[in-house]
PDB file of C-alpha atoms in Angstrom:
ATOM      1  CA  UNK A   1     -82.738-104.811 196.066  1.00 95.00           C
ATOM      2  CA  UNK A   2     -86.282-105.300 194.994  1.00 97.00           C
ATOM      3  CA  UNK A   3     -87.626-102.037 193.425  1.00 97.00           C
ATOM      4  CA  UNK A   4     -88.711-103.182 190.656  1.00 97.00           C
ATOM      5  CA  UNK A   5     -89.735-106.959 191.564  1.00 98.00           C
ATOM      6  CA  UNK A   6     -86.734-108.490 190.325  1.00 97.00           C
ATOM      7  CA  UNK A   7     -86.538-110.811 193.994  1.00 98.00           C
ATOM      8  CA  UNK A   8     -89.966-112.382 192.265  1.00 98.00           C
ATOM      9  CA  UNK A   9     -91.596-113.032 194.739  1.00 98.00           C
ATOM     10  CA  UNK A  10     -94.430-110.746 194.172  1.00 98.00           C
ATOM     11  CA  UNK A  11     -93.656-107.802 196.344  1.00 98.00           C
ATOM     12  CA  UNK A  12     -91.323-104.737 196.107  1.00 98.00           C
ATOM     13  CA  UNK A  13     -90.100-105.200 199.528  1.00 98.00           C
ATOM     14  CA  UNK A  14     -86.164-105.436 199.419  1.00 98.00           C
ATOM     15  CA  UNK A  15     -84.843-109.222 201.063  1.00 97.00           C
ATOM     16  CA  UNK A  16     -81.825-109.893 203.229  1.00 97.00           C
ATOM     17  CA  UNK A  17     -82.759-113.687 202.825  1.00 97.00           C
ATOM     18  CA  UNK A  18     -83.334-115.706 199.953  1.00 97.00           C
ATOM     19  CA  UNK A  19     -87.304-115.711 198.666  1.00 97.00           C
ATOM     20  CA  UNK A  20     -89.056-118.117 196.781  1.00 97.00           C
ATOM     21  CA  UNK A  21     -89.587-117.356 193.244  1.00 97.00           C
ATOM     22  CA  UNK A  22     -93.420-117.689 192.466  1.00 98.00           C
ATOM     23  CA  UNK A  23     -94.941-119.583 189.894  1.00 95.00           C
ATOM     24  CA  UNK A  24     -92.194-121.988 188.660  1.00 96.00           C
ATOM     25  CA  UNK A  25     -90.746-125.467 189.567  1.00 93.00           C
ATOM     26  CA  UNK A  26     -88.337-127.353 187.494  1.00 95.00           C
ATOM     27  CA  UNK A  27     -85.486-124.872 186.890  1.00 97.00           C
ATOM     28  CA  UNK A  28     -82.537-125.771 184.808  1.00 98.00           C
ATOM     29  CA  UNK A  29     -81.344-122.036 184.549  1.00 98.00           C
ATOM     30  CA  UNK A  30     -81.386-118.559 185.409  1.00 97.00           C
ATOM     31  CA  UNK A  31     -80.614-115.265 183.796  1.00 97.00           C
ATOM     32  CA  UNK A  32     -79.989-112.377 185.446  1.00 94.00           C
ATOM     33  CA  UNK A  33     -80.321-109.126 183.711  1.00 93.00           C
ATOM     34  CA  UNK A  34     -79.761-105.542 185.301  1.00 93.00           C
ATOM     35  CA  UNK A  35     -83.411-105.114 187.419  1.00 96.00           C
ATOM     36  CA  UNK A  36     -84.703-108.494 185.845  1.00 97.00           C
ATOM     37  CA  UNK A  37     -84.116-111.983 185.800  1.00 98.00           C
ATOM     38  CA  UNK A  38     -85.085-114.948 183.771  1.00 98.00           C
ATOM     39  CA  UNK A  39     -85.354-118.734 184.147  1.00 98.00           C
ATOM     40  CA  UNK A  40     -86.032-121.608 181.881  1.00 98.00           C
ATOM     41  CA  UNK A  41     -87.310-124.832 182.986  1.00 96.00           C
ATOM     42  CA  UNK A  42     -86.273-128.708 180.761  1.00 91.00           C
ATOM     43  CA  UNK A  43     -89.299-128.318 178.995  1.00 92.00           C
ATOM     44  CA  UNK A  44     -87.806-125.162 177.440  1.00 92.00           C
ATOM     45  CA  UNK A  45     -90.527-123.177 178.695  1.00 96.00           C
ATOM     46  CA  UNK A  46     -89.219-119.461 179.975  1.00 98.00           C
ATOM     47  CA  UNK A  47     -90.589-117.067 182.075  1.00 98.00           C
ATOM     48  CA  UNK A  48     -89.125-113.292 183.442  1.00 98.00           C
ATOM     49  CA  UNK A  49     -89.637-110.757 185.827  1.00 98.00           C
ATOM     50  CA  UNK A  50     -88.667-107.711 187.115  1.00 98.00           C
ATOM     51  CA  UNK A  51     -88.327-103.901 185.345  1.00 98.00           C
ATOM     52  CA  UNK A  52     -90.003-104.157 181.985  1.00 98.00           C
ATOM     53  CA  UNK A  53     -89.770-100.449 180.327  1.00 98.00           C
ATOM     54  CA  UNK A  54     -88.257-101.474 177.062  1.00 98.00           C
ATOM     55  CA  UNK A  55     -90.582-105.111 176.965  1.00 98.00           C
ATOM     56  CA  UNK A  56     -87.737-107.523 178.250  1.00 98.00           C
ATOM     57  CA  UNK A  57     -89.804-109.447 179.947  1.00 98.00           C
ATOM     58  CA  UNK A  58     -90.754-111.009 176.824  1.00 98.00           C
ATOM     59  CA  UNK A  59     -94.315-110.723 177.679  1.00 98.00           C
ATOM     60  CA  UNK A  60     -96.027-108.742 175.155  1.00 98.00           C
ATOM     61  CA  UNK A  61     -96.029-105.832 177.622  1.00 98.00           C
ATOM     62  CA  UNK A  62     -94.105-102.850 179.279  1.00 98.00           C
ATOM     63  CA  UNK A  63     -95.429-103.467 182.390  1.00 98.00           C
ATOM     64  CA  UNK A  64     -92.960-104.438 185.583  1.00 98.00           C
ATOM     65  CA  UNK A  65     -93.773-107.263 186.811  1.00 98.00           C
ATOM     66  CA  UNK A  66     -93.022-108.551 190.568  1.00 98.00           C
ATOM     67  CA  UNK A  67     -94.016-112.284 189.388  1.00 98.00           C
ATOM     68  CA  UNK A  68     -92.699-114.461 186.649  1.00 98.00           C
ATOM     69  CA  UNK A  69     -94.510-113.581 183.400  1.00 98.00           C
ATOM     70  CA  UNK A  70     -94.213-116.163 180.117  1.00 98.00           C
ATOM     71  CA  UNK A  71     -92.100-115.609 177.622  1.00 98.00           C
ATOM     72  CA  UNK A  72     -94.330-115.399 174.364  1.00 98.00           C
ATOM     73  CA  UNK A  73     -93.688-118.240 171.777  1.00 95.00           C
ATOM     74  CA  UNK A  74     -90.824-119.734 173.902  1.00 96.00           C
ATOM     75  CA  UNK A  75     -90.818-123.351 172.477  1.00 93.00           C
ATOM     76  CA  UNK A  76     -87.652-125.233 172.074  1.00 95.00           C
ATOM     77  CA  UNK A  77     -85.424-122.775 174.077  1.00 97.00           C
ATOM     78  CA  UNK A  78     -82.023-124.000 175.643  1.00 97.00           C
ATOM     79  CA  UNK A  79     -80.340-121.406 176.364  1.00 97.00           C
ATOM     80  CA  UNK A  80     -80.906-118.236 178.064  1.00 97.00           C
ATOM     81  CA  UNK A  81     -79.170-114.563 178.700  1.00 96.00           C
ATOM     82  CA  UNK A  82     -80.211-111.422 180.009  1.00 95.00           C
ATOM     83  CA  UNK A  83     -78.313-107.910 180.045  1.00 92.00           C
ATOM     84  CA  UNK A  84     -78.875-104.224 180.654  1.00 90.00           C
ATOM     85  CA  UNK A  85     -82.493-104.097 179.198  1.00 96.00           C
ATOM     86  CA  UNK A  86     -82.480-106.917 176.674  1.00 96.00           C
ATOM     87  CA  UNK A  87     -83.230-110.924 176.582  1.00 97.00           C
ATOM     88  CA  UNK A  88     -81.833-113.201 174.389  1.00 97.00           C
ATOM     89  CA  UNK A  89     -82.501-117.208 173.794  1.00 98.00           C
ATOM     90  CA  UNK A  90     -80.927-119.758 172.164  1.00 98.00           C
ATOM     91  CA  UNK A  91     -83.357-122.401 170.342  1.00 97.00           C
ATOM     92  CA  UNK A  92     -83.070-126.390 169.574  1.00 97.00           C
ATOM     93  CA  UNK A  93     -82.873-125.009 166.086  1.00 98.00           C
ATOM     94  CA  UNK A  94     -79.655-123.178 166.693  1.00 98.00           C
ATOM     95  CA  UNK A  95     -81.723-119.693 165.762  1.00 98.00           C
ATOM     96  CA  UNK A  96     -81.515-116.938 167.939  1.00 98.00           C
ATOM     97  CA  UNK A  97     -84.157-114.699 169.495  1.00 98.00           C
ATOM     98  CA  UNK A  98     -84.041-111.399 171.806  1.00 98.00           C
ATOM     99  CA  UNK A  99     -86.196-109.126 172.922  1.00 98.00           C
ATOM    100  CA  UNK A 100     -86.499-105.792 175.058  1.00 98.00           C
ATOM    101  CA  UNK A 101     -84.455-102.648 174.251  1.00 97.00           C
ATOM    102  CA  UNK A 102     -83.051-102.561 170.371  1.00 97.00           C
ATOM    103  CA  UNK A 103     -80.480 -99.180 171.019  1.00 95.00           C
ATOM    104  CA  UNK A 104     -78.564 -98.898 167.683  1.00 95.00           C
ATOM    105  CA  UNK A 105     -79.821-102.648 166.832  1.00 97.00           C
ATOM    106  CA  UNK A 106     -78.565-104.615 169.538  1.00 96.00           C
ATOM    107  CA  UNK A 107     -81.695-107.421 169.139  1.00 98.00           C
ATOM    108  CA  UNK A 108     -80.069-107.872 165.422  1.00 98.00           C
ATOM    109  CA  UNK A 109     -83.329-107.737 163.600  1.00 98.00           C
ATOM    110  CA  UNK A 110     -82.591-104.883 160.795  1.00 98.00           C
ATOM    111  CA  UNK A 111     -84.296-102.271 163.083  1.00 98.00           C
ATOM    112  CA  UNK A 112     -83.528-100.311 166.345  1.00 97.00           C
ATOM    113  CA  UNK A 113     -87.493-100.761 167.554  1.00 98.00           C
ATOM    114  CA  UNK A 114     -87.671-101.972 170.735  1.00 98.00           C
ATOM    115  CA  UNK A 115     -89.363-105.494 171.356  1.00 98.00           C
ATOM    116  CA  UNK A 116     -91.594-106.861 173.922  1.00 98.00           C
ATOM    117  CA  UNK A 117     -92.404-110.412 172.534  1.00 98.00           C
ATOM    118  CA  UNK A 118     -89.179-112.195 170.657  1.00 98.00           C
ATOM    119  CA  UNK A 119     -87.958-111.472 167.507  1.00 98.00           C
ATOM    120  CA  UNK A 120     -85.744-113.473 164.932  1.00 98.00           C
ATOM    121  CA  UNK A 121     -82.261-112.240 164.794  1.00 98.00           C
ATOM    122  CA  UNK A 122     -81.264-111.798 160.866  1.00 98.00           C
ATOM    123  CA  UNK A 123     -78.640-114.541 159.212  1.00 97.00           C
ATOM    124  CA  UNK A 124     -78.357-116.430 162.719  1.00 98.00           C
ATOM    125  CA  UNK A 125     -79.172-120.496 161.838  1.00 98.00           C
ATOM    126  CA  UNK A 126     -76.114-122.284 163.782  1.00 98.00           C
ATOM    127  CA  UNK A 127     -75.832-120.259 167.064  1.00 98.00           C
ATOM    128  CA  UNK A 128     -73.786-122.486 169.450  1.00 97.00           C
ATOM    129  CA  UNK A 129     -73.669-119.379 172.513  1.00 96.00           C
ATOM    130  CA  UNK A 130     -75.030-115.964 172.605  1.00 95.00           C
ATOM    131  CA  UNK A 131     -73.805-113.319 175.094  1.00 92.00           C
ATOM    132  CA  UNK A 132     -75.350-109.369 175.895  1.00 89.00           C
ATOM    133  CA  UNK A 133     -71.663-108.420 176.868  1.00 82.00           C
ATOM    134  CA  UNK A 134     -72.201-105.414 178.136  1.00 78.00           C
ATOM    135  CA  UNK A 135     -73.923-102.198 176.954  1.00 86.00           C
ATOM    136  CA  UNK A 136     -75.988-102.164 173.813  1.00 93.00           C
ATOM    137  CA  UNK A 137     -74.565-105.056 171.895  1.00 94.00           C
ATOM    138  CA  UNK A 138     -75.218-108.522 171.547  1.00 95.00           C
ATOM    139  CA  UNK A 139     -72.371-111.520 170.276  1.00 96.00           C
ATOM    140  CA  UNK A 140     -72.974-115.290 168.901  1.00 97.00           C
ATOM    141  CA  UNK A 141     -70.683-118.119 168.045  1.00 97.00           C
ATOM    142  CA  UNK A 142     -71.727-119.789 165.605  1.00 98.00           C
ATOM    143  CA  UNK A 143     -70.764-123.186 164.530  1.00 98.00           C
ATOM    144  CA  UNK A 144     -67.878-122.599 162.518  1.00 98.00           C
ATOM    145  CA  UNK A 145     -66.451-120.678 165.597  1.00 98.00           C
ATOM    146  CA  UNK A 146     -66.504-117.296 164.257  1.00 98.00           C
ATOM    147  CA  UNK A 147     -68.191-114.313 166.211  1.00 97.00           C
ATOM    148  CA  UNK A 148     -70.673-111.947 165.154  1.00 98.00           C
ATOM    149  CA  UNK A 149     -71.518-109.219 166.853  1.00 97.00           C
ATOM    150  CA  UNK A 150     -74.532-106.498 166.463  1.00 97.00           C
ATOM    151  CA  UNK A 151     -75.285-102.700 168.283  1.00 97.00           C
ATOM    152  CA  UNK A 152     -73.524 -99.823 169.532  1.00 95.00           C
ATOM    153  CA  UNK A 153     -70.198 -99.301 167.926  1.00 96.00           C
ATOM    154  CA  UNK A 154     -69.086 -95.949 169.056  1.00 95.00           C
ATOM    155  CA  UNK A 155     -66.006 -97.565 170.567  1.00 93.00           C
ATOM    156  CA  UNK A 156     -65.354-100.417 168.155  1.00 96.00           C
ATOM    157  CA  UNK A 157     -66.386-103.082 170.143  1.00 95.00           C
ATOM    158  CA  UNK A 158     -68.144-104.841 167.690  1.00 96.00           C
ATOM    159  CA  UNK A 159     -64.520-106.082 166.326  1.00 97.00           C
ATOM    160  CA  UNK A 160     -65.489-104.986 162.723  1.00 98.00           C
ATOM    161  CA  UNK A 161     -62.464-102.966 162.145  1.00 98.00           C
ATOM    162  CA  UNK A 162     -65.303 -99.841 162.248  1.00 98.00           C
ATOM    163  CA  UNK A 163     -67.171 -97.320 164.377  1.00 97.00           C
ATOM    164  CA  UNK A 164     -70.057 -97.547 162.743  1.00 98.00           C
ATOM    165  CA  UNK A 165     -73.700 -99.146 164.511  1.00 98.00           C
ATOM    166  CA  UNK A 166     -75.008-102.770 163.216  1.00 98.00           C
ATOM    167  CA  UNK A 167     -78.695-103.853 163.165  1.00 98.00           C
ATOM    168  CA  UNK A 168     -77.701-107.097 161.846  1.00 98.00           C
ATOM    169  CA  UNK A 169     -74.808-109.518 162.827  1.00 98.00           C
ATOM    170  CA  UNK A 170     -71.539-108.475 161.425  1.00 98.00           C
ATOM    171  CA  UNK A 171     -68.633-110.585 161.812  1.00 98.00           C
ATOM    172  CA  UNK A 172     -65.842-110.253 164.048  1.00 98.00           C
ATOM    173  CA  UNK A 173     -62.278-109.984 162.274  1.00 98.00           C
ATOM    174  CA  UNK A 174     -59.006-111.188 162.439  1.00 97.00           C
ATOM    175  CA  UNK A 175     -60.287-113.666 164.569  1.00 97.00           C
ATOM    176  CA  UNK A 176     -60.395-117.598 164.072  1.00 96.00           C
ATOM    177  CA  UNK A 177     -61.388-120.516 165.766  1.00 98.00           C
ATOM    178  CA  UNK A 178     -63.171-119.293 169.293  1.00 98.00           C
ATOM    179  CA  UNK A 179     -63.459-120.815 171.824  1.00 97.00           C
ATOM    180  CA  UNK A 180     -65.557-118.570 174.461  1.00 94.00           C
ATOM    181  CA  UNK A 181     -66.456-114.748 174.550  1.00 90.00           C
ATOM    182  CA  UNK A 182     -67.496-112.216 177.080  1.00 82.00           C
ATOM    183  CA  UNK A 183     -67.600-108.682 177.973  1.00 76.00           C
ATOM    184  CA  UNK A 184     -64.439-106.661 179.036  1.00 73.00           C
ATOM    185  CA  UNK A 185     -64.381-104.612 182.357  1.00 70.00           C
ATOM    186  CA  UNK A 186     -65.725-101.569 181.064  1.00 72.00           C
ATOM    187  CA  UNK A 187     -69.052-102.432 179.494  1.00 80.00           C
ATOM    188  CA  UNK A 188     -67.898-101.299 176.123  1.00 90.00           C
ATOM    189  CA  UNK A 189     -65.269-103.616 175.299  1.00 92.00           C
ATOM    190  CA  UNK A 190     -64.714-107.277 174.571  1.00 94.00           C
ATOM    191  CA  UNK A 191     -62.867-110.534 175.308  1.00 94.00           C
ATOM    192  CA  UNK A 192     -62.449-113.983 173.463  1.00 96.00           C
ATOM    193  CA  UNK A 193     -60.553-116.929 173.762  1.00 96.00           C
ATOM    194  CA  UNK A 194     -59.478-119.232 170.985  1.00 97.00           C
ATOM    195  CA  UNK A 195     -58.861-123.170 170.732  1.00 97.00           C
ATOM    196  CA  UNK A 196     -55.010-122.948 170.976  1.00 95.00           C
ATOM    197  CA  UNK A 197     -55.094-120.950 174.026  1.00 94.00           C
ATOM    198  CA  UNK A 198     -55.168-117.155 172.853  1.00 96.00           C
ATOM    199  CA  UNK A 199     -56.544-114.445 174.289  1.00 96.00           C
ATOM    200  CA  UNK A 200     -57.735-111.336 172.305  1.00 97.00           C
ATOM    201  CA  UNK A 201     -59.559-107.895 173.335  1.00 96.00           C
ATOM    202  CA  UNK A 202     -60.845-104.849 171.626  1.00 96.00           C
ATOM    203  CA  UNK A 203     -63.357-102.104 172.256  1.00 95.00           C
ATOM    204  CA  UNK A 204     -63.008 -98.815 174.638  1.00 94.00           C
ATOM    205  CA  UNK A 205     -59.529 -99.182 176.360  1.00 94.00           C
ATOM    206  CA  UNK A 206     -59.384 -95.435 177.854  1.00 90.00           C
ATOM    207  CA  UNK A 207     -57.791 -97.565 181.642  1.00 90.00           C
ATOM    208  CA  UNK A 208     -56.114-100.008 179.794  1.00 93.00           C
ATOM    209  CA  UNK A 209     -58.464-102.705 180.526  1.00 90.00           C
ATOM    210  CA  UNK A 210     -57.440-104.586 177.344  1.00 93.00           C
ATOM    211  CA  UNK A 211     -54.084-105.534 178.935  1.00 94.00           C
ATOM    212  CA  UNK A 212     -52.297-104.627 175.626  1.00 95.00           C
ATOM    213  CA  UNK A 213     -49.988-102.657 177.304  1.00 95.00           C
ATOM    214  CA  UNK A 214     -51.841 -99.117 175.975  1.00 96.00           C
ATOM    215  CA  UNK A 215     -54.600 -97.057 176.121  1.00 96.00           C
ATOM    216  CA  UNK A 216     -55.440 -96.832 173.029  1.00 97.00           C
ATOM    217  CA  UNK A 217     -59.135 -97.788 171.684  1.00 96.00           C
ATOM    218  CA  UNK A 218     -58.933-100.726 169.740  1.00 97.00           C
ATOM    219  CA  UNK A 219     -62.001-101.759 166.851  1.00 98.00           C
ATOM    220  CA  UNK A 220     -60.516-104.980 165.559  1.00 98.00           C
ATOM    221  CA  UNK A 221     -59.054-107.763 167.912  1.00 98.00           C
ATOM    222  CA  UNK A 222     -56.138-107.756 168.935  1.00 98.00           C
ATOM    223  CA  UNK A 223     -53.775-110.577 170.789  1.00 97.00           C
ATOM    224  CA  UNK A 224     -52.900-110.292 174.578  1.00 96.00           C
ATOM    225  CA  UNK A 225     -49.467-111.246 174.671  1.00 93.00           C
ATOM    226  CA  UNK A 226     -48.222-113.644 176.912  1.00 86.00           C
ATOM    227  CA  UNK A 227     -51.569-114.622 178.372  1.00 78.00           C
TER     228      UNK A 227
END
């Protein structure tokens, strides 16, 4: 599907075949969003393209684009995510920066204004991975392996024992030592694992997609069992 340009390739015209992305040589990475997509080249140089309502392009605009588009001040980027209608990057620096749609605070910057050049996210100096898992939320690891997570809370997903929405990153509780993170099946929940080889969940459970057994919502972490 190319409605909104996310093939790239300058055109709206939907492809059966791969196209050639215009514009940009030297790829280490991609990020694909939900009707845009990003890429990053060694240089740390970033560019995006695709739907643009809420400015996650990154461009300064709110303009769709059907070409790549630079990211505004994207030095010293190394890592790069995309989800529903938000960016995020990962700098040498260990900061984090996101921009696009900032429902409830997802972009982690104090406010719930939308973005369409980066922003700083608040408290964030030793990022080591940042994931949009999911709807309206975003999650880092930071260096002393605890997660933080920022956004819509409705659900508890955030893992801060609350229901309540964060514009800055709150931490994660009753959880130690992580090892990886990532959405859960439903959009609105969560999964980590840890160092020693545990796996935790919380967030909307209403299928029983946290494997605890249950269906009960969940809003701090809690251990899958034999897994």
């Amino acid at each position: 599907r190319n409605q909104n340009g996310e093939m790239g390739d300058g055109s709206t015209t939907n492809r059966w075949r791969p196209v050639r992305v215009l514009g940009i040589s030297n790829v280490v990475q991609l990020a694909g969003g939900f009707r845009h997509a990003c890429a990053r080249n060694q240089a740390g140089q970033s560019w995006c393209w695709g739907y643009n309502y809420y400015g996650q392009l990154g461009d300064g605009s709110t303009s769709t684009r059907t070409a790549p588009v630079r990211v505004a001040n994207d030095n010293d980027i190394i890592d790069l995510v995309a989800g529903h209608y938000t960016t995020c990057a990962r700098k040498a620096n260990r900061t984090v920066w996101c921009w696009g749609r900032n429902y409830r605070g997802m972009l982690g910057d104090g406010t719930a204004v939308d973005r369409s050049t980066p922003v700083q996210m608040q408290t964030i100096g030793d990022a080591i991975d940042v994931v949009v898992p999911g709807y309206n939320r975003t999650c880092v690891l930071r260096a002393d392996r605890t997660l933080w997570c920022m956004g819509y809370n409705h659900e508890g997903q955030l893992g801060d024992g609350t229901t309540t929405d964060r514009s800055a990153p709150t931490r994660v509780v009753d959880l130690e030592n992580v090892r990886t993170l990532g959405r859960g099946p439903s959009g609105y929940n969560m999964m980590a694992t840890t160092m020693n080889n545990e796996t935790y969940s919380w967030g909307l459970n209403i299928y029983g997609g946290l494997g605890l057994g249950n269906t009960t919502n969940y809003r701090r972490p809690q251990r899958i069992q034999g897994f």
